[in-house]
CSV table of C-alpha atoms and ligand atoms in Angstrom, one decimal:
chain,number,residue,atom,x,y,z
R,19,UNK,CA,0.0,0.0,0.0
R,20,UNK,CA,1.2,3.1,-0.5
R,21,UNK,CA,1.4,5.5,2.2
R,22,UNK,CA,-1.4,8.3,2.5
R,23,UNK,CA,-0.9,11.2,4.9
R,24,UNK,CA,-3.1,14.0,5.9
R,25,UNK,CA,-1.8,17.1,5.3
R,26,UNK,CA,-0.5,19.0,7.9
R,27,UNK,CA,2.6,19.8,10.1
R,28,UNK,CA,3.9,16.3,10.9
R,29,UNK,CA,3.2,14.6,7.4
R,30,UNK,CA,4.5,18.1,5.5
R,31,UNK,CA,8.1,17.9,7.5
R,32,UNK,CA,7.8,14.1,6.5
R,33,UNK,CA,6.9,15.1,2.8
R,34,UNK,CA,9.9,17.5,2.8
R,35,UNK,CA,12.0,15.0,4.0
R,36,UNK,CA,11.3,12.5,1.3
R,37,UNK,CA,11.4,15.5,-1.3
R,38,UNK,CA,15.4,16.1,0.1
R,39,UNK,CA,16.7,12.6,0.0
R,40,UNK,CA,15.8,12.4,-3.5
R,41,UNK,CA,12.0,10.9,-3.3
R,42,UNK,CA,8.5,11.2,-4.7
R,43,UNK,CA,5.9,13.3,-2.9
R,44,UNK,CA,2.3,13.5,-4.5
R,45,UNK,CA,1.2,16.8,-3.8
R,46,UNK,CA,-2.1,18.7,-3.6
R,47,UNK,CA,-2.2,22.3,-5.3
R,48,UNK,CA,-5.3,24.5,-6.3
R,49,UNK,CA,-5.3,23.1,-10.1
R,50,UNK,CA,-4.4,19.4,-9.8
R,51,UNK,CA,-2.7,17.0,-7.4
R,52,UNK,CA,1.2,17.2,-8.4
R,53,UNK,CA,4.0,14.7,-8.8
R,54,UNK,CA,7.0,16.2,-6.5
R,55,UNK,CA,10.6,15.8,-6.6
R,56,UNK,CA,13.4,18.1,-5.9
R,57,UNK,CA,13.9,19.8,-9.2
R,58,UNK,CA,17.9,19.8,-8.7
R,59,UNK,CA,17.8,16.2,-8.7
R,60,UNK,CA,18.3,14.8,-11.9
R,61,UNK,CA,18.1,10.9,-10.2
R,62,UNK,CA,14.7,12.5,-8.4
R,63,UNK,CA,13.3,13.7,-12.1
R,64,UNK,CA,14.7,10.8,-13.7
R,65,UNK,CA,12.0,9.0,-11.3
R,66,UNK,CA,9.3,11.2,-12.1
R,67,UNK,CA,9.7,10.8,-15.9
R,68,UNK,CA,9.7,7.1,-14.8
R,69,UNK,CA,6.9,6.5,-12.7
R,70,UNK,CA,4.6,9.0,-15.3
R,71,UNK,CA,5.7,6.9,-18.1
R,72,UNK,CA,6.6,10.2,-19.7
R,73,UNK,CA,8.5,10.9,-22.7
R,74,UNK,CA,12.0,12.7,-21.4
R,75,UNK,CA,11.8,15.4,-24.3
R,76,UNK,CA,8.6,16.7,-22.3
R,77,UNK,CA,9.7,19.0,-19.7
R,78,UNK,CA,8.2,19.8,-15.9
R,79,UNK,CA,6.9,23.0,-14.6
R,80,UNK,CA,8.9,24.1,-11.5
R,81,UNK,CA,7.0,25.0,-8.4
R,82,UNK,CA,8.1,27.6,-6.2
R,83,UNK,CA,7.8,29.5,-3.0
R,84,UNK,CA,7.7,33.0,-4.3
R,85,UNK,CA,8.6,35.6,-6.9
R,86,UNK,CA,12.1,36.1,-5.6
R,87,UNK,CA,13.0,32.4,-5.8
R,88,UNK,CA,11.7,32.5,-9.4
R,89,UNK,CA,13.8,35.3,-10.7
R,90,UNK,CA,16.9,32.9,-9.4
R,91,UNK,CA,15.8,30.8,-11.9
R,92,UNK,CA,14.7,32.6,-14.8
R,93,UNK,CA,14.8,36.1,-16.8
R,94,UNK,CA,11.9,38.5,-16.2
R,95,UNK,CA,11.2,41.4,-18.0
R,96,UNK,CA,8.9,43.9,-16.8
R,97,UNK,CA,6.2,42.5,-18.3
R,98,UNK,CA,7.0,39.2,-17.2
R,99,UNK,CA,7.2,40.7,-13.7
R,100,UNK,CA,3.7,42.2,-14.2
R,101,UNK,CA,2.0,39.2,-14.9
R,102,UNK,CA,3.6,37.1,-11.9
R,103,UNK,CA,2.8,40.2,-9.6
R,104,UNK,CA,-1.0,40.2,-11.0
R,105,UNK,CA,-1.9,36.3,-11.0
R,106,UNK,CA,1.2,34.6,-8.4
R,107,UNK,CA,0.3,32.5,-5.9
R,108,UNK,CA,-2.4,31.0,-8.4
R,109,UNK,CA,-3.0,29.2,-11.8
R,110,UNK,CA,-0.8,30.4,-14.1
R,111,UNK,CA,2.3,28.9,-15.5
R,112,UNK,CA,5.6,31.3,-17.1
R,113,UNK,CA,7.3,30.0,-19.9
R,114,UNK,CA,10.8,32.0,-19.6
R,115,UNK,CA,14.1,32.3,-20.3
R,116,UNK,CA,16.3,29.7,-18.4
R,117,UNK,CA,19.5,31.5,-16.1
R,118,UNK,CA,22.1,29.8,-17.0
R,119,UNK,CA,23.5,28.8,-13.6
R,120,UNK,CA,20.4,28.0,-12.1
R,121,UNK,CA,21.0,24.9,-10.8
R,122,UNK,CA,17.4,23.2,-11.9
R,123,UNK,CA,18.5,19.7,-13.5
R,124,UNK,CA,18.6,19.8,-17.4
R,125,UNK,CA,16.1,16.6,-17.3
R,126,UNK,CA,13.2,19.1,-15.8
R,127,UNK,CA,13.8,21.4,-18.5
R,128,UNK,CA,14.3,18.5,-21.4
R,129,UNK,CA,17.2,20.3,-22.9
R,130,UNK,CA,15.6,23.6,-23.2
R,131,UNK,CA,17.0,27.0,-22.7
R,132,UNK,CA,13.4,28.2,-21.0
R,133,UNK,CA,11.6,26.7,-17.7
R,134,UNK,CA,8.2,26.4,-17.4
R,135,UNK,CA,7.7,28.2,-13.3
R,136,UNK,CA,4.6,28.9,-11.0
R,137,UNK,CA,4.1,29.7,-7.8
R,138,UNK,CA,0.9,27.8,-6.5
R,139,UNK,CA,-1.6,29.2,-4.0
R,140,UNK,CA,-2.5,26.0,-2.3
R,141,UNK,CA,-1.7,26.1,1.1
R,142,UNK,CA,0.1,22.8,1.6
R,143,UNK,CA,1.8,23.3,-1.6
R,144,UNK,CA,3.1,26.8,0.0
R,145,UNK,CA,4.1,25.4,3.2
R,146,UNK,CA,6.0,22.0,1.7
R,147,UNK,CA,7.3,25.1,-1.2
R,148,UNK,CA,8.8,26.7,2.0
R,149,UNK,CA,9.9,24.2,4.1
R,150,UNK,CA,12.2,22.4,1.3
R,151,UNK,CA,13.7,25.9,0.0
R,152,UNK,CA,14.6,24.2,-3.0
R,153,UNK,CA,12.2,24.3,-6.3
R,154,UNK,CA,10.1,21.1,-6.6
R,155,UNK,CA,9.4,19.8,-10.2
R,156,UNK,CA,5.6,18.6,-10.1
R,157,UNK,CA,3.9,17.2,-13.7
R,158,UNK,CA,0.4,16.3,-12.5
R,159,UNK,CA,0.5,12.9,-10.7
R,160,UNK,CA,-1.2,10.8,-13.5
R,161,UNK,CA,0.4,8.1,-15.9
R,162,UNK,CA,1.1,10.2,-19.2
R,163,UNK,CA,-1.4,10.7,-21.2
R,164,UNK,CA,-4.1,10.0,-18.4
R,165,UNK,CA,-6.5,12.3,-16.6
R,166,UNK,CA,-4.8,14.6,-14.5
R,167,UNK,CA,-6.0,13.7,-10.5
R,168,UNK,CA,-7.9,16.2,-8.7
R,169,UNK,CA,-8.3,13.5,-5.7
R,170,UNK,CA,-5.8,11.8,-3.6
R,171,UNK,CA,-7.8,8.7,-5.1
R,172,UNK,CA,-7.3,9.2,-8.2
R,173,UNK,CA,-3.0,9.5,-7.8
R,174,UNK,CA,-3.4,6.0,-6.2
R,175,UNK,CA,-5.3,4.8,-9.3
R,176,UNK,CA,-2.8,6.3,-11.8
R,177,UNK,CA,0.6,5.8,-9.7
R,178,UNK,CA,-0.2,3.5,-7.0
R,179,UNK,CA,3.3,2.6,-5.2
R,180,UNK,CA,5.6,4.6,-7.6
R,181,UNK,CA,4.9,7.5,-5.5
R,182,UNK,CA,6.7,7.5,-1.8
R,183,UNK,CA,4.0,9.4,-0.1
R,184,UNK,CA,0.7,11.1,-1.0
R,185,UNK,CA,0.1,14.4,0.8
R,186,UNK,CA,-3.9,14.2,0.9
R,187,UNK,CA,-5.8,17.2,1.2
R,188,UNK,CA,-9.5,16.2,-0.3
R,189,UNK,CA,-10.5,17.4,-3.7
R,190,UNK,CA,-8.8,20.5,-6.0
R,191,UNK,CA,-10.5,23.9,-6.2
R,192,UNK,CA,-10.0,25.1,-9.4
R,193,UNK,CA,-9.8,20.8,-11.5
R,194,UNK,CA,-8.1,22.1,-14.4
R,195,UNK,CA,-4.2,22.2,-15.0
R,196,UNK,CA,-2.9,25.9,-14.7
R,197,UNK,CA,-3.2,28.1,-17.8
R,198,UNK,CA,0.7,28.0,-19.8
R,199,UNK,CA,1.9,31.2,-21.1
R,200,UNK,CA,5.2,31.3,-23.3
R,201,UNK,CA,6.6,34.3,-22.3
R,202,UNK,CA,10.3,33.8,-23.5
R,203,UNK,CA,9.6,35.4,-26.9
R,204,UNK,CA,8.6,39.0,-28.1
R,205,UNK,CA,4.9,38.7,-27.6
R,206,UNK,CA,2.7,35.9,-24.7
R,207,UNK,CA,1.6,33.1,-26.1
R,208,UNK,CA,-0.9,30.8,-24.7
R,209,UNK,CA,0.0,27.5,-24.7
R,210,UNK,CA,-2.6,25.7,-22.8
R,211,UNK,CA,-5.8,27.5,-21.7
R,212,UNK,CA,-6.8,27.3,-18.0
R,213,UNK,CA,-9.1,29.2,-15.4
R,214,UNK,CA,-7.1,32.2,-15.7
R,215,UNK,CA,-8.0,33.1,-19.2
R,216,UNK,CA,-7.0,35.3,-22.1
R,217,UNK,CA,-9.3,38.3,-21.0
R,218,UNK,CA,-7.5,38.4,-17.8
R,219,UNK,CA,-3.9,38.3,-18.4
R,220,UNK,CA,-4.8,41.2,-21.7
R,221,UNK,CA,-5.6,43.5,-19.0
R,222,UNK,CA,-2.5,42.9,-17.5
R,223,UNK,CA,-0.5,43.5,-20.5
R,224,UNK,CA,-3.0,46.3,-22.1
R,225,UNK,CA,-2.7,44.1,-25.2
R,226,UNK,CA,-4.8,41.1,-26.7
R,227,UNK,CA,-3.1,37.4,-26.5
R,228,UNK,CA,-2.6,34.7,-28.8
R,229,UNK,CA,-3.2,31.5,-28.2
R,230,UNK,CA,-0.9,28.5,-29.8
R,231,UNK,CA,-2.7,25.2,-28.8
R,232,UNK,CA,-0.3,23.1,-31.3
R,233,UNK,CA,-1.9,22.6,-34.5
R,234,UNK,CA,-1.6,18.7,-34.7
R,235,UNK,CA,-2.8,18.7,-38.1
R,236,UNK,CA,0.0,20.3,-39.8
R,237,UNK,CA,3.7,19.6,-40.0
R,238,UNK,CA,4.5,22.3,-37.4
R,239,UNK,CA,6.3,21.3,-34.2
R,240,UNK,CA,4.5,22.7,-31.2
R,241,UNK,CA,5.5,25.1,-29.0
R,242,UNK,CA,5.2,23.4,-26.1
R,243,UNK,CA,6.2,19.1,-25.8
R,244,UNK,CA,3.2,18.2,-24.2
R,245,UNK,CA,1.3,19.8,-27.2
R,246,UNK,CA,2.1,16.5,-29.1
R,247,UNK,CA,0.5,13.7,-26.6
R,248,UNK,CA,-2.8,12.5,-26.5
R,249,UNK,CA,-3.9,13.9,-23.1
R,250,UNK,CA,-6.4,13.9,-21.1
R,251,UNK,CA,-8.0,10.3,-22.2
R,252,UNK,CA,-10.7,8.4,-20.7
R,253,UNK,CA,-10.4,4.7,-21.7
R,254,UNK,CA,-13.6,4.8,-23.8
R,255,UNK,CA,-14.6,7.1,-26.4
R,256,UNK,CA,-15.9,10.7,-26.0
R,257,UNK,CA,-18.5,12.3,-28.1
R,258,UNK,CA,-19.2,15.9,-28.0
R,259,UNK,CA,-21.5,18.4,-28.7
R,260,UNK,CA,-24.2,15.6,-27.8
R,261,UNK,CA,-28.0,16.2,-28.1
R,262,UNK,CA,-29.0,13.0,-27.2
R,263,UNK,CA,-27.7,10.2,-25.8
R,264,UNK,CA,-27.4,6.5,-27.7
R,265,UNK,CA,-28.3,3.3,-25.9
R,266,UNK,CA,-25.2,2.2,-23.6
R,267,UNK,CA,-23.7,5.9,-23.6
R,268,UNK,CA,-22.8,7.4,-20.5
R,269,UNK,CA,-23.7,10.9,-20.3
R,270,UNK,CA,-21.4,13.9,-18.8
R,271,UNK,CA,-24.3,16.7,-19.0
R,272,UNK,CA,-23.8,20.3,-18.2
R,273,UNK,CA,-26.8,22.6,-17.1
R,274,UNK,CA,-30.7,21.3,-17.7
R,275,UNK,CA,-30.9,17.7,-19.0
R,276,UNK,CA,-34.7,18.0,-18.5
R,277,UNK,CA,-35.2,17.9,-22.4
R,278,UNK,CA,-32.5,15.4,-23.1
R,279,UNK,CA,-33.6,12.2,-24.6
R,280,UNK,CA,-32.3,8.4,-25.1
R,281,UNK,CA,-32.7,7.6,-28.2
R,282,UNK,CA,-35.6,5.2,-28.8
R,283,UNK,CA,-35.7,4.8,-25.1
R,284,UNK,CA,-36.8,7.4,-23.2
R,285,UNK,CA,-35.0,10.4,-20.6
R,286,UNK,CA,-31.8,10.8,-20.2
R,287,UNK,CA,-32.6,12.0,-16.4
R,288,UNK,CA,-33.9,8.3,-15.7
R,289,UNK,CA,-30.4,6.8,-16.9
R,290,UNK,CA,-29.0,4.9,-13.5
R,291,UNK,CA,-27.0,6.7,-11.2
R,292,UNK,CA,-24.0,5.5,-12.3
R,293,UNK,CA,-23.9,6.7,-16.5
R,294,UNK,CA,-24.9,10.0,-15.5
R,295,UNK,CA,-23.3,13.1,-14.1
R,296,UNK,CA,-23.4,16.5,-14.6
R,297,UNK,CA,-20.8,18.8,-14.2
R,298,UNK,CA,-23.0,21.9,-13.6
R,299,UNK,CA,-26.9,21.6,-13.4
R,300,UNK,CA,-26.8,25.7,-12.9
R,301,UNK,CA,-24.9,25.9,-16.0
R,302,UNK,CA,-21.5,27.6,-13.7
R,303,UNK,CA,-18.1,26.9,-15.4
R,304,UNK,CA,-16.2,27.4,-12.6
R,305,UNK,CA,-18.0,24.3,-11.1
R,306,UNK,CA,-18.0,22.4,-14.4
R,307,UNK,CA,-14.3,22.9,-14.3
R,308,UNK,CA,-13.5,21.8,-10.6
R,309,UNK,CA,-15.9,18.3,-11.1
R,310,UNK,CA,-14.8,17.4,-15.2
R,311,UNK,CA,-11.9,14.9,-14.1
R,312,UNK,CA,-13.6,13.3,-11.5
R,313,UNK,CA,-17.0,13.2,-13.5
R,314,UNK,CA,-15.1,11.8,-16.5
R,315,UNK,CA,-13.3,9.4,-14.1
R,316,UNK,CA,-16.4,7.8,-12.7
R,317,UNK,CA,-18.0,7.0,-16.0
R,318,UNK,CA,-14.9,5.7,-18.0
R,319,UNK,CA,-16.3,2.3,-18.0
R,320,UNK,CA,-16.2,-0.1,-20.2
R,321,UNK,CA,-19.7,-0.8,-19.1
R,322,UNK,CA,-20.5,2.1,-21.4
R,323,UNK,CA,-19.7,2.3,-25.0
R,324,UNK,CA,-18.6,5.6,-24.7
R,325,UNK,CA,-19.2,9.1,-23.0
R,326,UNK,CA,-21.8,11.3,-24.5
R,327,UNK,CA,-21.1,14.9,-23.6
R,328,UNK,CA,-23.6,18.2,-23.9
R,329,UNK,CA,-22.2,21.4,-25.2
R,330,UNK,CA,-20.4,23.5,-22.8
R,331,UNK,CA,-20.3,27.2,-23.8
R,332,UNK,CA,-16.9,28.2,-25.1
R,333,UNK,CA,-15.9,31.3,-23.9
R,334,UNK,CA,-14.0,32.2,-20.8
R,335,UNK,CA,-13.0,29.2,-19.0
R,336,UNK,CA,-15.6,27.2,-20.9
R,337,UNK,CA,-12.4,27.4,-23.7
R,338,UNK,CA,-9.7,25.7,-21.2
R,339,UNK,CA,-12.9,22.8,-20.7
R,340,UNK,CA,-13.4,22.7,-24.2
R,341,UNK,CA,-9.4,22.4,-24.6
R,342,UNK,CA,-10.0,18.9,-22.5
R,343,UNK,CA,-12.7,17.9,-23.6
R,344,UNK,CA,-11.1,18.1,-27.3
R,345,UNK,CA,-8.5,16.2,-26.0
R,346,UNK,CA,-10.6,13.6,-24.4
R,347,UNK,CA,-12.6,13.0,-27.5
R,348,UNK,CA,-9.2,12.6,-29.7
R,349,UNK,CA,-8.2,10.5,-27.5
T,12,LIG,O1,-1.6,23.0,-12.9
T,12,LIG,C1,-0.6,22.5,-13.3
T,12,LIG,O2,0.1,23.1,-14.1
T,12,LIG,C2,-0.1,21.2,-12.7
T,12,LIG,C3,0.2,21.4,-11.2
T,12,LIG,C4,0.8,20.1,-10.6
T,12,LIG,O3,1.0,22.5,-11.0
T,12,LIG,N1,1.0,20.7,-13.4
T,12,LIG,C5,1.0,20.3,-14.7
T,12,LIG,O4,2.2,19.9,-15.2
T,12,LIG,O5,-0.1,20.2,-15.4
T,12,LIG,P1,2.3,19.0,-16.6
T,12,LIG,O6,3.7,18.6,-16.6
T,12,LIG,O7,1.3,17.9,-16.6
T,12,LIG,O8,2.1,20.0,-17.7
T,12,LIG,C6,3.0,21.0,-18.1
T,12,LIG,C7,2.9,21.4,-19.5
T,12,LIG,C8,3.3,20.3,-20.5
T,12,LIG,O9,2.4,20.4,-21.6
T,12,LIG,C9,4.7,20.7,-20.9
T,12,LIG,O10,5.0,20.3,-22.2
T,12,LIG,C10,4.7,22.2,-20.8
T,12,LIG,O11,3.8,22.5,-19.7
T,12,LIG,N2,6.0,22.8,-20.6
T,12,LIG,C11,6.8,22.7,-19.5
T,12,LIG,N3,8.0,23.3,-19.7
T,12,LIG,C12,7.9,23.9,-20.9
T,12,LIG,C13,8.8,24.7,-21.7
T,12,LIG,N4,10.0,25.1,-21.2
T,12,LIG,N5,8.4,25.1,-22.9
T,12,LIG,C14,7.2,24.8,-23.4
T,12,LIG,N6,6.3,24.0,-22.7
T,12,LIG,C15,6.6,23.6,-21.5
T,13,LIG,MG1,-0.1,16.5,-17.1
């Protein structure tokens, strides 16, 4: 069994002590449950990359306590500086310029001359973030290519006994993966959309944002490694934009399903318990964002021939669901 700790004083010096002698500590933060190791240690990373199954030219964001340790890392301009003062401790992940004495092992970075940083606003994160001093590489603490965990459940399920010791501190807030901005260029770039969305960080910069989400379809290389996977997969097939639902579908339903139908059958509302959630029956995206892992989680089955999903407005953060649930469906 793998051990399971409650966050708090006792299990965090524990946690930091596994962190220092070169172990794996699953950790909670506001987005998604994290897979820890000291971000110096290229043995420690080499674990990570190990237990996740992940492909070593995909590099790790690095976790840290605050601003200041950042800019011992990596090169901020003012605008750079800007964002991390407007959206740090929180959800949103800095693609920058690498210092070149640094000291973060060249594994976490895959080779790169940028690191991907954030500073997370969980509070166990912030206290393990403090008592290690050091920055902590932390993927999210799934198998590549799987759902990212928003439980301390769900990191058992994907990683079971690779990991040394799970901090558990009940479900995520926020449920989706922090928003990645490339910031090591002339102009932002939005590399993976999150909570904190393009509106926001334009009114930080006074300027609009691109987003480059990695056109798979042509020849290009994406900007960012992960941009190549298939993410974000349930085991059984995801169909979107669903009006109805067909016999032996699960359905994943967002707002009212009072005029949803089975096909041939009858109500979608009288489906068992167990092929139907909903990710917001008030139609609220910052709900539907914190429940669509565990949701899509309880009804990969292959009970069910696949997962029948209902349109989920894209705008706001309803883009960073829609991001996943493309993913999901490609999958
Ligand atoms: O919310 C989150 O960001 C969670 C929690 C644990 O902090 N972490 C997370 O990490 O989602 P991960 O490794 O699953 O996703 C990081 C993404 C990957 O797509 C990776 O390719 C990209 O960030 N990335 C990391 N470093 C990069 C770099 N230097 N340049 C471009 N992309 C980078
Ligand atoms: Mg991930």
């Amino acid at each position: 069994m793998v051990k399971i700790l409650a966050s708090q004083e006792s299990s965090l010096n524990e946690a930091a002590s596994v962190l220092a002698g070169g172990g794996l500590v699953a950790m909670p933060t506001e987005t998604v449950y994290g897979l820890a190791a000291d971000a110096r240690n290229g043995v420690a990373v080499a674990k990570v990359f190990a237990a996740k199954g992940r492909p070593s030219f995909n590099p790790l964001i690095v976790h840290v306590y605050d601003l200041a340790q950042a800019q011992e890392l990596a090169e901020f301009s003012a605008r750079d500086l800007a964002l991390a003062q407007s959206f740090w401790p929180g959800a949103l992940t800095l693609i920058l310029k690498r210092k070149g004495n640094c000291g973060l092992s060249d594994l976490v970075t895959a080779g790169l001359d940028t690191v991907a940083m954030r500073v997370p606003a969980h509070k166990a994160a912030r206290a393990l973030l403090k008592k290690c001093g050091f920055p902590i590489a932390a993927p999210s603490a799934n198998a590549s290519g799987e759902i990212s965990p928003t439980t301390p459940a769900h990191v058992v399920q994907s990683l079971g006994r690779k990991v040394d010791l799970i901090l558990a501190d009940g479900a995520c807030a926020v449920g989706l993966e922090s928003t990645v901005i490339d910031c090591s260029g002339e102009k932002c770039l939005i590399l993976r959309p999150g909570v904190i969305t393009a509106e926001d960080i334009a009114q930080v910069l006074g300027e609009s944002v691109a987003y480059d989400l990695g056109n798979r379809d042509s020849g290009d290389l994406p900007k960012s490694p992960g941009q190549l996977l298939k993410h974000y997969a349930p085991s059984i097939s995801v169909r979107l934009n669903a009006v109805d639902v067909v016999q032996g579908e699960a359905l994943l339903a967002f707002g009212s399903i009072k005029f949803m139908g089975v096909r041939g059958i009858g109500a979608a509302a009288d489906l068992p318990s167990d092929s139907l959630r909903n990710l917001s029956e008030e139609g609220d995206l910052y709900e539907a964002a914190a429940n669509l892992f565990a949701m899509m989680r309880a009804l990969d089955n292959p009970v069910h021939t696949g997962i029948a999903v209902m349109n989920v407005p894209n705008s706001g953060i309803g883009i960073a669901i829609n991001d996943r649930l493309k993913r999901a469906a490609a999958g």
